[in-house]
């Protein structure tokens, strides 16, 4: 995960410092975040209430606000992609769905509606090249079994690290796959589902790469599954 210059027209006892975090390796950070939420009892032991969400678009230019890596007062930054975890709350009452974003300066975790309004800012007038932001939603139990990264995307053309990698070994999928991050990041407008109906609900629980929706569908999607 890298940044570009941009011009623009808690419900848990877990503290953010308790989570594994390596700057610019958000996909790996979220992998271990899901594991910790399961192990700590904050989420279901198998992660059935957790969803990994890849945010990107065809141009790999997505503005997000309240990001710690930003040097602006409003925290806006232009990522090529970003990865967060959304926890679906099903215990009734007024408990909201939660967003776990280790790179955010918002409360940790944040209610989904707050995260959308403050970080996604769908109503903000963006230049056209930044307007489209798509969300690949993958059920955490599937992601934890199938995701793999050997970090090749974080090396330049001569093999030097763009950002210092984590000290632990790269993540290998249960089937032995060593790298498939590119599959999750290959997001196009044509992939976006037309609605968040029954077929999408089934797909997100069974498909390795989940489903792709737009920001306008995000909150409604988690209300239906």
XYZ file of N, CA and C in Angstrom:
675
model
N 0.857 -1.181 0.000
C 0.000 0.000 0.000
C 0.889 1.225 0.000
N 0.695 2.084 -0.962
C 1.510 3.288 -1.076
C 0.624 4.501 -1.257
N 1.208 5.672 -1.112
C 0.451 6.910 -1.186
C 0.924 7.770 -2.340
N 0.069 8.746 -2.701
C 0.412 9.711 -3.723
C -0.006 11.089 -3.220
N 0.539 12.143 -3.821
C 0.102 13.491 -3.490
C -1.310 13.686 -3.998
N -2.111 14.449 -3.276
C -3.519 14.610 -3.609
C -3.927 16.066 -3.511
N -4.641 16.527 -4.529
C -5.268 17.831 -4.483
C -6.754 17.586 -4.609
N -7.575 18.258 -3.785
C -9.002 17.986 -3.719
C -9.795 19.216 -4.092
N -10.804 19.297 -5.064
C -11.723 20.421 -5.362
C -12.609 20.488 -4.116
N -15.912 3.035 21.421
C -15.438 1.691 21.185
C -16.156 0.745 22.093
N -16.272 -0.183 21.453
C -17.031 -1.295 22.041
C -16.121 -2.428 22.451
N -14.822 -2.218 22.510
C -13.872 -3.279 22.813
C -12.860 -2.795 23.829
N -12.345 -3.733 24.612
C -11.292 -3.403 25.555
C -9.918 -3.422 24.899
N -9.864 -3.812 23.639
C -8.601 -3.875 22.925
C -8.187 -2.480 22.468
N -6.954 -2.134 22.767
C -6.404 -0.860 22.325
C -5.650 -1.061 21.022
N -5.595 -0.023 20.190
C -4.937 -0.127 18.895
C -3.484 -0.574 19.028
N -2.849 -0.211 20.157
C -1.448 -0.567 20.351
C -1.242 -2.062 20.562
N -2.314 -2.804 20.804
C -2.213 -4.237 21.046
C -2.203 -5.057 19.758
N -2.345 -4.384 18.634
C -2.421 -5.078 17.351
C -1.115 -4.957 16.571
N -0.811 -6.006 15.824
C 0.320 -5.993 14.905
C 0.082 -4.935 13.830
N 1.033 -4.035 13.646
C 0.864 -3.000 12.624
C 2.212 -2.640 12.015
N 2.312 -2.847 10.707
C 3.475 -2.414 9.940
C 2.995 -1.407 8.907
N 3.482 -0.168 8.939
C 3.014 0.834 7.976
C 3.120 0.343 6.534
N 2.059 0.586 5.765
C 1.959 0.283 4.337
C 1.730 -1.205 4.026
N 1.515 -2.005 5.050
C 1.191 -3.421 4.832
C -0.186 -3.701 5.427
N -1.182 -2.937 4.982
C -2.510 -2.994 5.595
C -3.170 -4.354 5.445
N -2.922 -5.047 4.325
C -3.553 -6.356 4.133
C -3.063 -7.371 5.159
N -1.772 -7.311 5.490
C -1.231 -8.212 6.504
C -1.676 -7.770 7.898
N -1.735 -6.466 8.131
C -2.215 -5.978 9.412
C -3.632 -6.459 9.695
N -4.484 -6.411 8.672
C -5.873 -6.839 8.847
C -5.956 -8.361 9.031
N -5.102 -9.103 8.361
C -5.050 -10.557 8.537
C -4.855 -10.891 10.022
N -3.877 -10.262 10.652
C -3.595 -10.554 12.051
C -4.593 -9.889 12.995
N -5.166 -8.771 12.581
C -6.218 -8.140 13.362
C -7.410 -9.090 13.498
N -7.817 -9.709 12.385
C -8.937 -10.659 12.429
C -8.626 -11.812 13.374
N -7.424 -12.328 13.293
C -7.033 -13.422 14.174
C -7.105 -13.008 15.651
N -6.635 -11.800 15.950
C -6.636 -11.340 17.343
C -8.062 -11.114 17.845
N -8.921 -10.562 17.009
C -10.308 -10.358 17.412
C -10.977 -11.689 17.733
N -10.665 -12.709 16.960
C -11.220 -14.046 17.203
C -10.656 -14.642 18.493
N -9.358 -14.557 18.657
C -8.689 -15.168 19.817
C -9.066 -14.480 21.123
N -9.336 -13.188 21.070
C -9.638 -12.424 22.285
C -11.096 -12.523 22.695
N -11.943 -13.083 21.830
C -13.358 -13.157 22.125
C -14.120 -11.910 21.726
N -13.435 -10.940 21.127
C -14.105 -9.729 20.652
C -14.985 -10.040 19.449
N -14.580 -11.037 18.675
C -15.363 -11.532 17.540
C -15.651 -13.012 17.760
N -16.500 -13.562 16.913
C -16.751 -14.997 16.942
C -15.439 -15.754 16.782
N -15.309 -16.884 17.433
C -14.046 -17.633 17.435
C -13.597 -18.016 16.034
N -14.545 -18.214 15.122
C -14.207 -18.569 13.747
C -14.235 -17.365 12.808
N -14.531 -16.194 13.354
C -14.553 -14.979 12.538
C -15.776 -14.840 11.666
N -16.860 -15.510 12.022
C -18.049 -15.478 11.168
C -18.694 -14.102 11.095
N -18.399 -13.225 12.064
C -18.968 -11.882 12.057
C -18.001 -10.834 11.505
N -16.886 -11.287 10.922
C -15.882 -10.371 10.401
C -15.791 -10.434 8.879
N -15.551 -9.280 8.277
C -15.416 -9.186 6.830
C -14.212 -8.300 6.509
N -13.361 -8.790 5.633
C -12.201 -8.035 5.173
C -12.618 -7.251 3.938
N -12.305 -5.954 3.932
C -12.772 -5.074 2.854
C -11.570 -4.395 2.191
N -11.399 -4.683 0.898
C -10.366 -4.041 0.085
C -11.004 -2.855 -0.620
N -10.408 -1.677 -0.466
C -10.927 -0.458 -1.093
C -9.945 -0.033 -2.175
N -10.415 0.077 -3.402
C -9.542 0.500 -4.496
C -10.406 0.881 -5.699
N -9.771 1.092 -6.831
C -10.471 1.316 -8.090
C -9.514 0.999 -9.239
N -9.971 1.208 -10.453
C -9.168 0.842 -11.617
C -7.885 1.648 -11.719
N -7.909 2.896 -11.258
C -6.729 3.757 -11.348
C -5.824 3.648 -10.130
N -6.230 2.862 -9.145
C -5.469 2.733 -7.898
C -5.215 4.113 -7.279
N -6.306 4.883 -7.165
C -6.257 6.209 -6.559
C -7.523 6.408 -5.737
N -7.419 6.219 -4.420
C -8.598 6.359 -3.569
C -8.303 7.326 -2.414
N -8.993 8.451 -2.364
C -8.818 9.372 -1.241
C -9.600 8.885 -0.026
N -8.951 8.876 1.124
C -9.590 8.557 2.396
C -9.150 9.599 3.421
N -10.060 9.959 4.323
C -9.797 10.968 5.328
C -9.462 10.334 6.683
N -8.920 11.130 7.560
C -8.572 10.704 8.926
C -7.592 9.528 8.916
N -6.601 9.595 8.050
C -5.578 8.563 7.991
C -4.294 9.069 8.658
N -3.714 8.245 9.508
C -2.545 8.642 10.290
C -1.336 8.996 9.415
N -1.259 8.397 8.229
C -0.109 8.636 7.354
C -0.162 9.993 6.662
N -1.285 10.668 6.754
C -1.445 11.967 6.096
C -0.675 13.048 6.844
N -0.218 14.058 6.101
C 0.415 15.216 6.736
C -0.493 16.442 6.675
N -1.770 16.209 6.403
C -2.749 17.293 6.349
C -3.608 17.295 7.608
N -4.168 18.447 7.924
C -4.991 18.575 9.128
C -6.243 17.713 9.064
N -6.791 17.532 7.863
C -8.005 16.722 7.732
C -7.697 15.240 7.575
N -6.414 14.893 7.553
C -6.035 13.485 7.492
C -6.288 12.817 6.161
N -6.502 13.597 5.102
C -6.776 12.980 3.807
C -5.484 12.501 3.153
N -5.579 11.372 2.492
C -4.430 10.800 1.785
C -4.938 10.033 0.582
N -4.091 9.869 -0.405
C -4.466 9.124 -1.607
C -3.725 7.791 -1.593
N -4.448 6.737 -1.233
C -3.879 5.389 -1.255
C -4.069 4.765 -2.629
N -3.206 3.809 -2.975
C -3.482 2.996 -4.161
C -4.538 1.948 -3.817
N -4.533 1.502 -2.569
C -5.603 0.656 -2.038
C -5.518 0.720 -0.521
N -6.571 0.292 0.126
C -6.562 0.209 1.582
C -7.383 -1.006 1.991
N -7.080 -1.551 3.161
C -7.796 -2.733 3.646
C -8.225 -2.485 5.083
N -9.494 -2.772 5.364
C -10.055 -2.615 6.693
C -10.823 -3.882 7.058
N -11.268 -3.948 8.300
C -12.134 -5.039 8.743
C -13.450 -4.436 9.215
N -14.565 -5.026 8.792
C -15.886 -4.613 9.277
C -16.480 -5.773 10.064
N -16.931 -5.461 11.265
C -17.548 -6.471 12.128
C -19.054 -6.263 12.127
N -19.770 -7.305 11.754
C -21.228 -7.245 11.714
C -21.772 -7.578 13.102
N -22.539 -6.666 13.660
C -23.106 -6.875 14.986
C -24.532 -7.411 14.851
N -24.790 -8.553 15.461
C -26.105 -9.197 15.342
C -26.773 -9.409 16.694
N -26.281 -8.722 17.715
C -26.792 -8.990 19.050
C -27.999 -8.140 19.426
N -28.600 -7.532 18.411
C -29.818 -6.768 18.670
C -29.525 -5.397 19.267
N -30.579 -4.689 19.629
C -30.407 -3.365 20.212
C -29.881 -2.372 19.194
N -29.185 -1.375 19.712
C -28.690 -0.309 18.854
C -27.208 -0.452 18.524
N -26.634 -1.614 18.799
C -25.212 -1.812 18.553
C -24.915 -1.719 17.063
N -24.014 -0.819 16.657
C -23.751 -0.630 15.220
C -22.716 -1.612 14.690
N -22.714 -1.777 13.369
C -21.602 -2.482 12.737
C -20.345 -1.639 12.975
N -19.199 -2.312 13.087
C -17.966 -1.630 13.471
C -16.896 -1.753 12.399
N -16.107 -0.689 12.260
C -14.963 -0.685 11.349
C -13.684 -0.683 12.176
N -12.814 -1.646 11.881
C -11.499 -1.727 12.508
C -10.465 -1.304 11.462
N -9.910 -0.119 11.643
C -8.926 0.426 10.708
C -7.722 0.899 11.512
N -6.646 0.159 11.457
C -5.450 0.468 12.233
C -4.746 1.741 11.754
N -5.079 2.208 10.566
C -4.446 3.403 10.010
C -5.282 4.652 10.205
N -6.421 4.515 10.873
C -7.335 5.639 11.031
C -7.118 6.352 12.355
N -7.364 7.669 12.360
C -7.306 8.453 13.590
C -8.676 8.585 14.245
N -9.702 7.983 13.657
C -11.029 7.959 14.268
C -11.021 6.993 15.452
N -12.083 6.993 16.268
C -12.163 6.019 17.368
C -11.957 4.595 16.861
N -11.332 3.778 17.691
C -10.987 2.411 17.299
C -11.681 1.423 18.219
N -12.669 0.645 17.694
C -13.203 0.721 16.328
C -14.201 1.865 16.194
N -14.634 2.124 14.962
C -15.623 3.161 14.683
C -16.924 2.553 14.177
N -18.059 3.130 14.548
C -19.322 2.705 13.937
C -19.254 2.874 12.421
N -19.858 1.949 11.700
C -19.771 1.967 10.242
C -20.285 3.274 9.657
N -21.410 3.779 10.166
C -21.960 5.006 9.588
C -21.024 6.194 9.796
N -20.343 6.235 10.952
C -19.371 7.305 11.192
C -18.186 7.172 10.251
N -17.701 5.954 10.077
C -16.546 5.736 9.211
C -16.875 6.144 7.769
N -18.050 5.788 7.305
C -18.447 6.152 5.941
C -18.508 7.670 5.789
N -19.139 8.335 6.734
C -19.312 9.783 6.596
C -18.010 10.546 6.765
N -17.102 10.058 7.631
C -15.886 10.793 7.930
C -14.669 10.350 7.117
N -14.609 9.082 6.738
C -13.443 8.571 6.005
C -13.716 8.415 4.513
N -14.870 7.876 4.165
C -15.231 7.711 2.747
C -15.743 9.026 2.175
N -16.536 9.742 2.967
C -17.135 11.021 2.563
C -17.762 10.951 1.178
N -18.799 10.144 1.015
C -19.400 9.953 -0.312
C -19.996 11.220 -0.925
N -20.361 12.186 -0.082
C -20.972 13.414 -0.615
C -19.956 14.487 -0.967
N -18.680 14.246 -0.647
C -17.647 15.244 -0.910
C -17.403 15.352 -2.412
N -17.270 16.578 -2.899
C -17.062 16.802 -4.330
C -15.600 16.545 -4.692
N -15.361 15.395 -5.329
C -14.011 15.007 -5.724
C -13.801 15.233 -7.207
N -12.536 15.396 -7.606
C -12.242 15.379 -9.031
C -12.661 14.030 -9.585
N -13.046 14.004 -10.839
C -13.621 12.799 -11.438
C -12.702 11.591 -11.345
N -11.383 11.803 -11.408
C -10.461 10.671 -11.379
C -10.412 9.991 -10.013
N -10.936 10.661 -8.980
C -10.932 10.091 -7.641
C -12.322 9.628 -7.188
N -13.330 9.890 -7.994
C -14.713 9.717 -7.549
C -15.080 8.264 -7.264
N -14.649 7.340 -8.117
C -15.057 5.940 -7.988
C -14.188 5.218 -6.963
N -14.849 4.692 -5.940
C -14.164 3.870 -4.943
C -14.983 2.612 -4.744
N -14.356 1.475 -4.964
C -15.057 0.200 -4.909
C -14.580 -0.621 -3.719
N -15.443 -1.516 -3.267
C -15.192 -2.275 -2.045
C -15.341 -3.764 -2.314
N -14.237 -4.486 -2.212
C -14.293 -5.949 -2.322
C -14.445 -6.504 -0.906
N -15.550 -7.159 -0.660
C -15.871 -7.664 0.672
C -15.680 -9.170 0.694
N -14.808 -9.636 1.581
C -14.461 -11.050 1.683
C -14.734 -11.518 3.109
N -15.439 -12.641 3.246
C -15.720 -13.160 4.586
C -14.405 -13.576 5.236
N -14.192 -13.137 6.480
C -12.907 -13.358 7.138
C -12.494 -14.833 7.215
N -13.390 -15.777 7.528
C -12.948 -17.173 7.571
C -12.366 -17.666 6.246
N -12.912 -17.188 5.148
C -12.391 -17.552 3.824
C -11.049 -16.872 3.601
N -10.978 -15.597 3.925
C -9.749 -14.824 3.745
C -8.594 -15.422 4.543
N -8.831 -15.787 5.774
C -7.766 -16.309 6.630
C -7.215 -17.636 6.124
N -8.016 -18.372 5.364
C -7.565 -19.642 4.795
C -6.842 -19.466 3.470
N -7.256 -18.484 2.681
C -6.815 -18.429 1.284
C -5.838 -17.311 0.948
N -5.734 -16.270 1.787
C -4.879 -15.125 1.456
C -3.399 -15.481 1.557
N -2.610 -14.925 0.632
C -1.157 -15.120 0.650
C -0.474 -13.892 0.059
N 0.685 -13.548 0.610
C 1.465 -12.437 0.060
C 2.944 -12.654 0.327
N 3.737 -12.631 -0.727
C 5.195 -12.689 -0.554
C 5.813 -11.290 -0.622
N 4.929 -10.274 -0.668
C 5.325 -8.862 -0.590
C 6.039 -8.360 -1.836
N 5.898 -9.025 -2.945
C 6.575 -8.591 -4.176
C 6.118 -7.205 -4.620
N 4.871 -6.837 -4.268
C 4.335 -5.539 -4.681
C 4.991 -4.380 -3.954
N 5.764 -4.672 -2.909
C 6.420 -3.620 -2.145
C 7.906 -3.488 -2.477
N 8.289 -4.006 -3.645
C 9.668 -3.835 -4.123
C 9.670 -3.017 -5.404
N 10.720 -2.213 -5.586
C 10.824 -1.427 -6.808
C 11.411 -2.272 -7.931
N 11.675 -1.652 -9.060
C 12.092 -2.385 -10.256
C 13.439 -3.082 -10.120
N 14.245 -2.665 -9.147
C 15.549 -3.309 -8.953
C 15.579 -4.172 -7.694
N 14.390 -4.357 -7.075
C 14.293 -5.274 -5.949
C 14.470 -4.669 -4.574
N 14.524 -3.338 -4.492
C 14.638 -2.694 -3.183
C 13.257 -2.502 -2.561
N 13.195 -2.553 -1.249
C 11.922 -2.375 -0.562
C 11.446 -0.931 -0.675
N 10.189 -0.748 -1.035
C 9.568 0.578 -1.038
C 9.292 1.012 0.394
N 8.902 0.054 1.223
C 8.700 0.282 2.652
C 9.187 -0.959 3.387
N 9.811 -0.760 4.529
C 10.390 -1.865 5.287
C 9.320 -2.900 5.622
N 9.563 -4.172 5.309
C 8.548 -5.212 5.522
C 8.468 -5.633 6.986
N 7.392 -6.326 7.364
C 7.299 -6.874 8.724
C 8.434 -7.858 8.998
N 8.752 -8.039 10.275
C 9.849 -8.932 10.653
C 9.451 -10.405 10.557
N 8.148 -10.688 10.647
C 7.694 -12.075 10.581
C 7.681 -12.582 9.136
N 7.589 -13.897 8.979
C 7.595 -14.497 7.646
C 6.349 -14.100 6.854
N 6.442 -14.050 5.523
C 5.272 -13.760 4.694
C 4.139 -14.751 4.938
N 2.934 -14.302 4.687
C 1.742 -15.136 4.894
C 1.572 -16.089 3.718
N 1.439 -17.369 4.022
C 1.220 -18.413 3.016
C -0.175 -18.995 3.233
N -0.937 -19.174 2.156
C -2.286 -19.728 2.257
C -2.248 -21.197 2.676
N -3.374 -21.686 3.168
C -3.441 -23.072 3.626
C -3.154 -24.073 2.513
N -3.426 -23.700 1.260
C -3.161 -24.610 0.147
C -1.743 -24.486 -0.394
N -0.914 -23.673 0.263
C 0.476 -23.511 -0.157
C 0.737 -22.343 -1.080
N -0.298 -21.641 -1.517
C -0.127 -20.462 -2.370
C 0.710 -19.413 -1.631
N 1.680 -18.822 -2.345
C 2.565 -17.852 -1.700
C 2.212 -16.401 -2.027
N 1.439 -16.170 -3.079
C 1.074 -14.788 -3.399
C -0.190 -14.750 -4.250
N -1.216 -14.088 -3.729
C -2.424 -13.857 -4.519
C -3.044 -12.490 -4.217
N -2.284 -11.609 -3.586
C -2.806 -10.281 -3.258
C -3.344 -9.570 -4.485
N -2.679 -9.741 -5.619
C -3.100 -9.065 -6.841
C -4.532 -9.425 -7.236
N -4.975 -10.631 -6.902
C -6.339 -11.044 -7.231
C -7.362 -10.210 -6.459
N -7.066 -9.901 -5.221
C -7.981 -9.094 -4.407
C -8.004 -7.639 -4.871
N -6.884 -7.179 -5.403
C -6.762 -5.771 -5.791
C -7.204 -5.494 -7.220
N -7.472 -6.526 -7.975
C -7.913 -6.368 -9.365
C -9.401 -6.029 -9.365
N -9.708 -4.754 -9.180
C -11.078 -4.282 -9.011
C -11.437 -3.328 -10.139
N -12.540 -3.614 -10.812
C -12.997 -2.808 -11.952
C -14.460 -2.423 -11.773
N -14.856 -1.364 -12.428
C -16.243 -0.925 -12.360
C -17.191 -2.020 -12.825
N -16.748 -2.808 -13.773
C -17.600 -3.883 -14.299
C -17.827 -5.004 -13.279
N -17.010 -5.036 -12.220
C -17.164 -6.052 -11.177
C -18.246 -5.697 -10.164
N -18.639 -4.434 -10.128
C -19.564 -3.970 -9.099
C -20.947 -4.572 -9.309
N -21.473 -5.172 -8.248
C -22.798 -5.787 -8.318
C -23.864 -4.706 -8.447
N -24.927 -5.028 -9.172
C -25.983 -4.050 -9.389
C -26.843 -3.842 -8.150
N -26.950 -4.851 -7.320
C -27.703 -4.715 -6.076
C -27.130 -5.665 -5.040
N -27.530 -5.471 -3.808
C -27.012 -6.297 -2.712
C -28.067 -7.288 -2.263
N -28.528 -8.102 -3.165
C -29.594 -9.049 -2.885
C -29.101 -10.378 -2.364
N -29.968 -11.380 -2.484
C -29.701 -12.704 -1.942
C -28.473 -13.343 -2.579
N -28.302 -13.174 -3.887
C -27.168 -13.790 -4.572
C -25.836 -13.261 -4.030
N -25.775 -11.974 -3.758
C -24.551 -11.391 -3.214
C -24.292 -11.890 -1.802
N -25.346 -12.014 -1.027
C -25.191 -12.519 0.337
C -24.594 -13.916 0.318
N -25.069 -14.749 -0.583
C -24.534 -16.108 -0.704
C -23.085 -16.081 -1.159
N -22.780 -15.211 -2.127
C -21.431 -15.165 -2.690
C -20.397 -14.712 -1.678
N -20.744 -13.752 -0.836
C -19.757 -13.217 0.107
C -19.346 -14.260 1.144
N -20.217 -15.239 1.403
C -19.882 -16.279 2.368
C -19.170 -17.470 1.733
N -19.132 -17.528 0.416
C -18.588 -18.724 -0.232
C -17.451 -18.462 -1.203
N -17.416 -17.297 -1.830
C -16.428 -17.029 -2.859
C -15.101 -16.550 -2.264
N -14.015 -17.060 -2.778
C -12.687 -16.669 -2.307
C -12.486 -15.164 -2.375
N -12.944 -14.541 -3.457
C -12.749 -13.103 -3.651
C -13.983 -12.293 -3.286
N -14.951 -12.926 -2.659
C -16.116 -12.219 -2.168
C -16.920 -11.525 -3.245
N -17.367 -10.302 -2.940
C -18.172 -9.513 -3.876
C -17.634 -8.086 -3.907
N -17.939 -7.377 -4.989
C -17.519 -5.980 -5.151
C -18.764 -5.099 -5.205
N -18.776 -4.059 -4.364
C -19.888 -3.117 -4.359
C -19.338 -1.690 -4.385
N -20.239 -0.722 -4.580
C -19.853 0.688 -4.574
C -20.072 1.268 -3.179
N -19.575 2.482 -2.951
C -19.723 3.097 -1.626
C -21.181 3.343 -1.278
N -22.032 3.569 -2.283
C -23.441 3.816 -2.017
C -24.163 2.566 -1.518
N -23.582 1.385 -1.757
C -24.188 0.136 -1.328
C -23.645 -0.375 0.000
N -22.585 0.252 0.486
C -21.813 -0.339 1.585
C -22.642 -0.530 2.855
N -23.257 0.523 3.338
C -23.987 0.417 4.604
C -25.192 -0.509 4.462
N -25.898 -0.420 3.346
C -27.064 -1.272 3.122
C -26.696 -2.732 3.014
N -25.520 -3.012 2.462
C -25.088 -4.397 2.297
C -24.973 -5.093 3.648
N -24.361 -4.422 4.620
C -24.171 -5.046 5.935
C -25.455 -5.104 6.744
N -26.439 -4.365 6.341
C -27.732 -4.453 6.999
C -28.531 -5.659 6.528
N -28.143 -6.205 5.368
C -28.891 -7.312 4.763
C -28.290 -8.675 5.035
N -26.973 -8.758 5.228
C -26.372 -10.072 5.373
C -26.452 -10.584 6.822
